[in-house]
mmCIF file of C-alpha atoms in Angstrom:
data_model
loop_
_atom_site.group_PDB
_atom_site.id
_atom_site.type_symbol
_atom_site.label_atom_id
_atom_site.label_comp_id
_atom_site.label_asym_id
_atom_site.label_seq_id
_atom_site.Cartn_x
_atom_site.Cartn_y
_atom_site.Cartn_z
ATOM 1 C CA UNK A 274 0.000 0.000 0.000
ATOM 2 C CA UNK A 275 2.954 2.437 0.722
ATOM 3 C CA UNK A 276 4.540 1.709 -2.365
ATOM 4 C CA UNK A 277 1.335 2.266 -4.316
ATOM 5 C CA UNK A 278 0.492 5.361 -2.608
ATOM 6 C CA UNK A 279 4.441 6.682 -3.266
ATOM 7 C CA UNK A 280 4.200 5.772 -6.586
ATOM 8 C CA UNK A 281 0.905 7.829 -7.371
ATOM 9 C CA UNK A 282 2.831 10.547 -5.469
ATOM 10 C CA UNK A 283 5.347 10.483 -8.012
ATOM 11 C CA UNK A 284 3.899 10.422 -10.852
ATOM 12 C CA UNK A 285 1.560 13.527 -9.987
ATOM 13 C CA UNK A 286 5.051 15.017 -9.187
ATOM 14 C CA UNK A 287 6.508 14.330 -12.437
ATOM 15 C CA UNK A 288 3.510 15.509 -14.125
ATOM 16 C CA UNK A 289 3.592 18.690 -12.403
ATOM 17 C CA UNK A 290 6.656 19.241 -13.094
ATOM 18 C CA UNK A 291 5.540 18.806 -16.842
ATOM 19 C CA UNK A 292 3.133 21.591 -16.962
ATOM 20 C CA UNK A 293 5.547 23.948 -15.715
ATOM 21 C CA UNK A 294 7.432 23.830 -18.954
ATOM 22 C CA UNK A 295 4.163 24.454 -21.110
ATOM 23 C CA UNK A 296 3.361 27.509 -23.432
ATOM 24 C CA UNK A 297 -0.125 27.986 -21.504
ATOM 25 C CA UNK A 298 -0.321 30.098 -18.317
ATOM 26 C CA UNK A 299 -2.983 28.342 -16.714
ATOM 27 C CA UNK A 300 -1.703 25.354 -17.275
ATOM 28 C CA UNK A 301 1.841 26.140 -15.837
ATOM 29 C CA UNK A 302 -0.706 27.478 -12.373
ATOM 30 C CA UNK A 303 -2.278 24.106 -12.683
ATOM 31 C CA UNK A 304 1.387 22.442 -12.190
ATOM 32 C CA UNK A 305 2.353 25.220 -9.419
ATOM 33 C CA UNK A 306 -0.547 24.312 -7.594
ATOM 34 C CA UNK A 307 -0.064 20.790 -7.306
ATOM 35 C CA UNK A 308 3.368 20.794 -6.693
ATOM 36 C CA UNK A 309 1.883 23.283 -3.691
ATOM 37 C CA UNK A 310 -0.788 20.129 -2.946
ATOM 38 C CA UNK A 311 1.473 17.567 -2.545
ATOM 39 C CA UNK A 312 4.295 19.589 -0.711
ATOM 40 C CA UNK A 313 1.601 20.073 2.045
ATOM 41 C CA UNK A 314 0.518 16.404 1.746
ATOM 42 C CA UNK A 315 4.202 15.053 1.635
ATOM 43 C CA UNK A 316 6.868 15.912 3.715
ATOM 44 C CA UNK A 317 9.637 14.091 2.385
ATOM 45 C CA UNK A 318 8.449 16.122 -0.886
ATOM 46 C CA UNK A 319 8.454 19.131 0.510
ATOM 47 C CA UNK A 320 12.038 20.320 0.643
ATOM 48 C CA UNK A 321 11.947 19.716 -3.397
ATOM 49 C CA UNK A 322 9.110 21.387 -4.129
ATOM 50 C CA UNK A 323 10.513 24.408 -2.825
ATOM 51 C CA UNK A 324 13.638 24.169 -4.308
ATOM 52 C CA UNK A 325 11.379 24.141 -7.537
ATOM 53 C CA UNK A 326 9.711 27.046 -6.973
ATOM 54 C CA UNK A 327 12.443 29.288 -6.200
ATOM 55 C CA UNK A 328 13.947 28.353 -9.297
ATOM 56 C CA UNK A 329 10.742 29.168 -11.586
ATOM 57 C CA UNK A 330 10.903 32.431 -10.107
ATOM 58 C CA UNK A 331 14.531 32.766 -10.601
ATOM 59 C CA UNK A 332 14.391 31.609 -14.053
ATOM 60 C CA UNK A 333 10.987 33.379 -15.216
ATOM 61 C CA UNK A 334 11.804 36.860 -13.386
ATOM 62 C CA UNK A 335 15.470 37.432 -13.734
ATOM 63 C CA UNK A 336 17.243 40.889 -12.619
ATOM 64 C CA UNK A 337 17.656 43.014 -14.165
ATOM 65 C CA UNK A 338 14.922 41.777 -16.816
ATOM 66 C CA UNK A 339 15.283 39.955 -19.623
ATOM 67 C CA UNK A 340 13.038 38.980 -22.383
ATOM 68 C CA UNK A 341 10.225 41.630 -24.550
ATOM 69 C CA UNK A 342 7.742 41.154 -22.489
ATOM 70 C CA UNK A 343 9.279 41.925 -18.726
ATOM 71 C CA UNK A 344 8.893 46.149 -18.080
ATOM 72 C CA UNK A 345 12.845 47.251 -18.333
ATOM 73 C CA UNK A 346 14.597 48.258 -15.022
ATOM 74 C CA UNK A 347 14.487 51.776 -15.563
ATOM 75 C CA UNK A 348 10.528 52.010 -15.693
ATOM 76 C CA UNK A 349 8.996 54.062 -13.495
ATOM 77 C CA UNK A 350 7.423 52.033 -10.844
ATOM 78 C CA UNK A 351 4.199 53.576 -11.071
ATOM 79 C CA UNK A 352 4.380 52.054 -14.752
ATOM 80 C CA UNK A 353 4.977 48.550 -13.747
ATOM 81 C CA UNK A 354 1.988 46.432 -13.748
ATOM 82 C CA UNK A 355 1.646 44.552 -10.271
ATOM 83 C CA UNK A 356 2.957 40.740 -10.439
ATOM 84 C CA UNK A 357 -0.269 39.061 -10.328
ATOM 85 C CA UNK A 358 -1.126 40.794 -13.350
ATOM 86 C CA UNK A 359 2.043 40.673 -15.320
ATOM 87 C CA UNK A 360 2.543 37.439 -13.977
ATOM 88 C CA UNK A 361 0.208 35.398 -12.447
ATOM 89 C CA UNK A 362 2.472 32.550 -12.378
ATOM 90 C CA UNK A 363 4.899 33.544 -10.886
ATOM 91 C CA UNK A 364 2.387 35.086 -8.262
ATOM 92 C CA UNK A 365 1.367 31.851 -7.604
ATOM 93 C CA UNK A 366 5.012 30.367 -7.100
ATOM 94 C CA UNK A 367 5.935 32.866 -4.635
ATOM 95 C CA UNK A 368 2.698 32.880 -2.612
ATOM 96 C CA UNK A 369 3.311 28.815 -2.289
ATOM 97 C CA UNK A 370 6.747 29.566 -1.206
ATOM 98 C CA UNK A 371 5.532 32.076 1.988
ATOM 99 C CA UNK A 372 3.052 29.274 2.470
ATOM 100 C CA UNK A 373 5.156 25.971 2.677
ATOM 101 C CA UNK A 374 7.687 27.981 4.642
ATOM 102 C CA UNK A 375 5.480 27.855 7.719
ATOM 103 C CA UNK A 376 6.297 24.347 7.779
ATOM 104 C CA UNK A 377 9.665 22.773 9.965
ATOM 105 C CA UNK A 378 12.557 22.773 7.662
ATOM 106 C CA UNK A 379 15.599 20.597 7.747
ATOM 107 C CA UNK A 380 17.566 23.184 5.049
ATOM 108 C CA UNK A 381 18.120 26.490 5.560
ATOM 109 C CA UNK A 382 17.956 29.102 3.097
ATOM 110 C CA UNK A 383 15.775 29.519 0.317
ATOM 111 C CA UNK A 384 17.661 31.529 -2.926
ATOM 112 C CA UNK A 385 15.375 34.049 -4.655
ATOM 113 C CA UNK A 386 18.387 36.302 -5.118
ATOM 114 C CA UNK A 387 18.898 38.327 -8.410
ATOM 115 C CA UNK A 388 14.879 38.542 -9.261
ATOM 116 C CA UNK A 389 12.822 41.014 -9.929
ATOM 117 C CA UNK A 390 9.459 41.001 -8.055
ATOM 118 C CA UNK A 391 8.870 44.638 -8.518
ATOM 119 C CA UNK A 392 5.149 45.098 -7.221
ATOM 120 C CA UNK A 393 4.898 41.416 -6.063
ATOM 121 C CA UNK A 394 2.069 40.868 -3.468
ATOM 122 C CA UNK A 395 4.067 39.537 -0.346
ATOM 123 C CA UNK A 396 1.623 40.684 2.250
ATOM 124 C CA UNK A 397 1.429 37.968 5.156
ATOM 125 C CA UNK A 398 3.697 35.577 3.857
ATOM 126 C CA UNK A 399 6.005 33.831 5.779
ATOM 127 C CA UNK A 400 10.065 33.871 4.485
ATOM 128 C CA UNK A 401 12.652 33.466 6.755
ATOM 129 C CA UNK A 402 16.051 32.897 5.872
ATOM 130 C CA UNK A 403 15.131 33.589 2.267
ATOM 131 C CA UNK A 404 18.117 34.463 0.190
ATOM 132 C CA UNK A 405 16.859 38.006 -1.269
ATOM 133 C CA UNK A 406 20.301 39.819 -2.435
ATOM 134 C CA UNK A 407 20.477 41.997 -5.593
ATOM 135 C CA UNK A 408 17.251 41.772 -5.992
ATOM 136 C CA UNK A 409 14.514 44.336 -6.617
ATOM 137 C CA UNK A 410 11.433 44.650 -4.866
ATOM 138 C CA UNK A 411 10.561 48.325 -5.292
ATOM 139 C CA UNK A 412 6.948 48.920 -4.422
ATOM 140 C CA UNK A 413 6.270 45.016 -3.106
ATOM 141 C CA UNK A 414 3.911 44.790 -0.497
ATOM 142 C CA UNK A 415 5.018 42.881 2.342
ATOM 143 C CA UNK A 416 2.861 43.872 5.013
ATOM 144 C CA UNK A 417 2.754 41.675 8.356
ATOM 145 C CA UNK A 418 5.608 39.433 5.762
ATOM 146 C CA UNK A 419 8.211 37.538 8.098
ATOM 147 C CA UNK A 420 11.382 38.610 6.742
ATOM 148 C CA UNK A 421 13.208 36.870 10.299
ATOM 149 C CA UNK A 422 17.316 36.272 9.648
ATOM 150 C CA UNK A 423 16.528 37.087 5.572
ATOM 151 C CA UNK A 424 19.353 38.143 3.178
ATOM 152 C CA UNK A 425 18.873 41.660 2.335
ATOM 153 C CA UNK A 426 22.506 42.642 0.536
ATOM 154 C CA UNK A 427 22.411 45.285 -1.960
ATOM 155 C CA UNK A 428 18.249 45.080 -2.411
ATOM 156 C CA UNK A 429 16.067 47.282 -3.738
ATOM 157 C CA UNK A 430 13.159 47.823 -1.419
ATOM 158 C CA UNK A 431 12.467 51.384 -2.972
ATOM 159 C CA UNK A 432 8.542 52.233 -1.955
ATOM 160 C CA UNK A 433 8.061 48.622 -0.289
ATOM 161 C CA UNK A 434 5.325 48.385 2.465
ATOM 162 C CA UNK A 435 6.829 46.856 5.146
ATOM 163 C CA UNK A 436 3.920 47.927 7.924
ATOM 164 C CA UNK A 437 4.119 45.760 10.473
ATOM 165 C CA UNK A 438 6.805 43.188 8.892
ATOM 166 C CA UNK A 439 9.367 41.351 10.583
ATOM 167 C CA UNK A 440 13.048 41.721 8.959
ATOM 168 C CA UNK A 441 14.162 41.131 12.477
ATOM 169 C CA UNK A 442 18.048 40.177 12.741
ATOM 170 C CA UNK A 443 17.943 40.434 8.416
ATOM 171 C CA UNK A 444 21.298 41.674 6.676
ATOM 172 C CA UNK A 445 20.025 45.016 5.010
ATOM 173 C CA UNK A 446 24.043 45.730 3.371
ATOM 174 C CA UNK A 447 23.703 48.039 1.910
ATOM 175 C CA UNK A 448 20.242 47.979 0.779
ATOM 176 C CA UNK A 449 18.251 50.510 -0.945
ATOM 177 C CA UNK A 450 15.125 51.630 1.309
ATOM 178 C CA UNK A 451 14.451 55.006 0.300
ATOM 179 C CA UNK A 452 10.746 55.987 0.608
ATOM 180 C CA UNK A 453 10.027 52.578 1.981
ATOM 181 C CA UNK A 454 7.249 52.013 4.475
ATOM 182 C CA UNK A 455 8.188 49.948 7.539
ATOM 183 C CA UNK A 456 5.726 51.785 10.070
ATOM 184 C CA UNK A 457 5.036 49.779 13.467
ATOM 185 C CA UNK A 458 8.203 47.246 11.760
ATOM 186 C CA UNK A 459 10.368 44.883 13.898
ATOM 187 C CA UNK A 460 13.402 45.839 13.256
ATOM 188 C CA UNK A 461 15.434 44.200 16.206
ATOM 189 C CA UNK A 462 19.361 43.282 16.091
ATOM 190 C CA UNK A 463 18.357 43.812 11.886
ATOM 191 C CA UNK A 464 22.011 45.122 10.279
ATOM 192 C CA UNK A 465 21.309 48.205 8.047
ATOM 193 C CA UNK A 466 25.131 49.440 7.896
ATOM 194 C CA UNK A 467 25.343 52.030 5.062
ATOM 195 C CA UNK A 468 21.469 51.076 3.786
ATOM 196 C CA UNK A 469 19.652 54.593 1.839
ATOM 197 C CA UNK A 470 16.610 55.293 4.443
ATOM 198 C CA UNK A 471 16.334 58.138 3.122
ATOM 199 C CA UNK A 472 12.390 59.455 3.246
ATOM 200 C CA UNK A 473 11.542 55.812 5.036
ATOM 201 C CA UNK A 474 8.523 56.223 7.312
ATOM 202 C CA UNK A 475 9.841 54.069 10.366
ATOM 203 C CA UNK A 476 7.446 55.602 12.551
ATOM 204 C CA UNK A 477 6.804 53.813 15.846
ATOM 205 C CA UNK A 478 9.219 50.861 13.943
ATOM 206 C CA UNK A 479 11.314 49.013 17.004
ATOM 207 C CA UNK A 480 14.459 49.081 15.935
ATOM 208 C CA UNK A 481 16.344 47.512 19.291
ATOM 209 C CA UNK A 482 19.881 46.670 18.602
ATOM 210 C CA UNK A 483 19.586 47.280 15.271
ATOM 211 C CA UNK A 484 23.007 48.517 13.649
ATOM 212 C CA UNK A 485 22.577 51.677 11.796
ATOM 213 C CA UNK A 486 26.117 52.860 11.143
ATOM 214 C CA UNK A 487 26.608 55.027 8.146
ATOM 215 C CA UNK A 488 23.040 54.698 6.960
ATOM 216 C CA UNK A 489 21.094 57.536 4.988
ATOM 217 C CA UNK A 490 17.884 58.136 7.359
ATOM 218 C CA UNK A 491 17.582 61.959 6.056
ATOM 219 C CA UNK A 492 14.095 63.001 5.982
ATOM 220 C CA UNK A 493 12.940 59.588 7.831
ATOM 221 C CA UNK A 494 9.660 59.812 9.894
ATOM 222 C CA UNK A 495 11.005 58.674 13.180
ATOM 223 C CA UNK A 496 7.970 59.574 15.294
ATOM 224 C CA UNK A 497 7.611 57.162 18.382
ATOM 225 C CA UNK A 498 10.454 54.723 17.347
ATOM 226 C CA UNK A 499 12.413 52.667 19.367
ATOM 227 C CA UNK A 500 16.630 53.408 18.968
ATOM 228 C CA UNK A 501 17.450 53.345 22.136
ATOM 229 C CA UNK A 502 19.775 50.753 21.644
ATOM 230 C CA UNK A 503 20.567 51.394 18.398
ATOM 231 C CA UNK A 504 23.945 51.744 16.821
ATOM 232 C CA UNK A 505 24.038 55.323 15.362
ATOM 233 C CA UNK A 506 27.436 56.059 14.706
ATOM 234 C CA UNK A 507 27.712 58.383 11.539
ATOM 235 C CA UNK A 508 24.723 58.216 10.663
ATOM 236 C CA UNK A 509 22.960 60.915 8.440
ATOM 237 C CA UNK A 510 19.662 62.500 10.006
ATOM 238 C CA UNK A 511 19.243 65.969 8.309
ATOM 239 C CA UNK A 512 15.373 66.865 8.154
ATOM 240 C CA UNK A 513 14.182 63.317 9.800
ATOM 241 C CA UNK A 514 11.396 63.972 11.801
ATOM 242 C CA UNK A 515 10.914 62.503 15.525
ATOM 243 C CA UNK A 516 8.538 63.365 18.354
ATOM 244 C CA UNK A 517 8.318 63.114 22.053
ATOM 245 C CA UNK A 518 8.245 59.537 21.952
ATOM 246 C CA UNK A 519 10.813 58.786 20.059
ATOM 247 C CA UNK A 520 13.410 57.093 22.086
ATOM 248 C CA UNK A 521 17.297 58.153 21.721
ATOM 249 C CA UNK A 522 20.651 55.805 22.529
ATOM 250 C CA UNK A 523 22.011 57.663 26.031
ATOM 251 C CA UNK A 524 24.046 60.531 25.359
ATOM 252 C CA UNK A 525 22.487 60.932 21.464
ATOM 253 C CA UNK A 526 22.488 64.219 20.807
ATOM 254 C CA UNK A 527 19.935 63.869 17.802
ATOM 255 C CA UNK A 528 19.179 67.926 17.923
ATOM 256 C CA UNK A 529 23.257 68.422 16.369
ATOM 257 C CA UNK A 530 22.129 65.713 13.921
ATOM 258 C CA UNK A 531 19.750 67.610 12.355
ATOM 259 C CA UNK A 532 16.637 65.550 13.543
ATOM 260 C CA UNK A 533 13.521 67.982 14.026
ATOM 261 C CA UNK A 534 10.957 67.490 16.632
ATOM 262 C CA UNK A 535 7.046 67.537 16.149
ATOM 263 C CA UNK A 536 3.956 66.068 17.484
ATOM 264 C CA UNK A 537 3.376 62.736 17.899
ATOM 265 C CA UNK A 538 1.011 61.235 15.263
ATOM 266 C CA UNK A 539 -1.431 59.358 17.545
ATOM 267 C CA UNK A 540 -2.519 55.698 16.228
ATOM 268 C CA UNK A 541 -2.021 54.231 13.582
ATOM 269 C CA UNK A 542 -4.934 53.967 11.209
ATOM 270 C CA UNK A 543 -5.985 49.995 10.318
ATOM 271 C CA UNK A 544 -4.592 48.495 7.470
ATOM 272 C CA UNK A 545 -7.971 47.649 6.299
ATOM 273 C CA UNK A 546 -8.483 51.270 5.148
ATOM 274 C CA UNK A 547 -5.437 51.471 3.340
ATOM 275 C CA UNK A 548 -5.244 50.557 -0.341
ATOM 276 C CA UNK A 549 -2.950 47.577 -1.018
ATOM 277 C CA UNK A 550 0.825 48.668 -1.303
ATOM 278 C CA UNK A 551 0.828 47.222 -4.875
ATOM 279 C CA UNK A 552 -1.686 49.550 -5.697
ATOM 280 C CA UNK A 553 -0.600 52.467 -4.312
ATOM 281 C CA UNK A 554 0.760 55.056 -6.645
ATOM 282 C CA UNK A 555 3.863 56.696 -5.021
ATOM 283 C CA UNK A 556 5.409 59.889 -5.336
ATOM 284 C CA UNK A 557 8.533 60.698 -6.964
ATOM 285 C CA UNK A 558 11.500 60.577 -4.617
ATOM 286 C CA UNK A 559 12.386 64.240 -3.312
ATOM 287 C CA UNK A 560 15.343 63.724 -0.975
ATOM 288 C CA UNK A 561 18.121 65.399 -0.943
ATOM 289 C CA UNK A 562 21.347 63.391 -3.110
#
């Protein structure tokens, strides 16, 4: 009975696999989906499957782009079409990934480095200890997304929601953040060292132990967040904003940095009446070079 029932798995595996290589997108979703199925269903299949995934998305979103049909890298992001859309594929892929990652690994690391997932709906999804460097996520959504111990080097998260994510203890060297969203964020023990913050709204963000040295946070939001532990050494705060609640390492003198102090902002409004991040058309980056 065992044998029967791992030899059915296998050859719905195989034939998965098969419609992942055909010309038809919704037959290529069909295969992602079952591969999905029977990761859930099998754990010795499981570590495969994922393996699988991240290399469809590897292979069908390269960075920078390749190919007619991808939108070049110098688009505009307001001009890219969200990843479902453009996508819906690869959507797919990368949703199964966040899902199956809930799950007990015995491997470490999954690579999506190098990929472009510009606009890609990561809102929720659970990645930690994904392998994310050089790649460019400007305006993803990744609310509430577990980002715990991820690779970070040299991203672009330009725009990115990150309300209420968790890139605690992620490398951020030296990623690109500017305008980026990370409001309410845990950013504990997370290593930013030289990362562009520029115009980031980190307001209320906890960002305990997290190693700031030589990072851009000019302009930042930095009402109510948590630095008191903090490693600001050289860092740039020219026209950041903070407020009464914002907390300072001891001795921090963040007045001779340039920081400016205003009201608090009070709470935070729900998520629910905020459009989606992949929707949301941003405004063009004003900071100062």
């Amino acid at each position: 009975m065992r044998a029967t029932q791992e030899g059915h798995v296998t050859d719905r595996f195989s034939t998965a696999v098969d419609q992942l290589g055909s010309d038809k997108l919704e037959t290529r979703i069909g295969g992602l989906r079952a591969l999905w199925r029977i990761a859930e269903h099998s754990a010795r299949d499981r570590e495969a499957v994922i393996s699988i995934q991240a290399a469809y998305l590897r292979t069908h979103l390269p960075w920078p782009p390749a190919g007619p049909e991808a939108p070049a890298a110098d688009v505009p992001i307001n001009d890219v079409v969200p990843l479902q859309v453009r996508s819906a594929d690869a959507q797919v892929a990368l949703t199964g990934l966040g899902v199956l990652l809930l799950h007990p690994r015995e491997q470490s690391w999954v690579n999506l480095s190098v990929t472009d997932l510009r606009r890609a709906d990561r809102d929720g999804l659970w990645l930690p200890e994904v392998n994310l460097d050089r790649s460019c996520m400007e305006g993803a959504g990744l609310y509430h997304a577990n980002l715990t111990q991820a690779s970070l080097v040299s991203v672009d998260l330009r725009h990115a929601d990150l309300k209420t994510a968790v890139p605690r203890r992620a490398r951020c060297v030296p990623a690109d953040l500017w305008g980026a969203r990370l409001v309410q964020t845990d950013l504990r023990d997370a290593d930013f060292t030289e990362a562009d913050l520029r115009e980031a709204n980190l307001r209320k963000a906890d960002a305990g132990g997290a190693v700031l040295r030589r990072a851009d946070l000019r302009l930042a939001d930095l009402r109510g967040t948590d630095l008191g532990t903090a490693d600001l050494r050289q860092t740039r705060m020219t026209g950041a904003l903070a407020s009464e609640h914002t907390c300072w390492p001891v001795g921090f003198d963040h007045a001779a940095a340039g920081v400016g102090v205003t009201e608090d902002p009070g709470p935070e409004p729900s998520p629910l009446l905020q459009p989606p991040g992949i929707t949301t058309q941003h405004p063009p980056l004003r900071s100062m070079p």
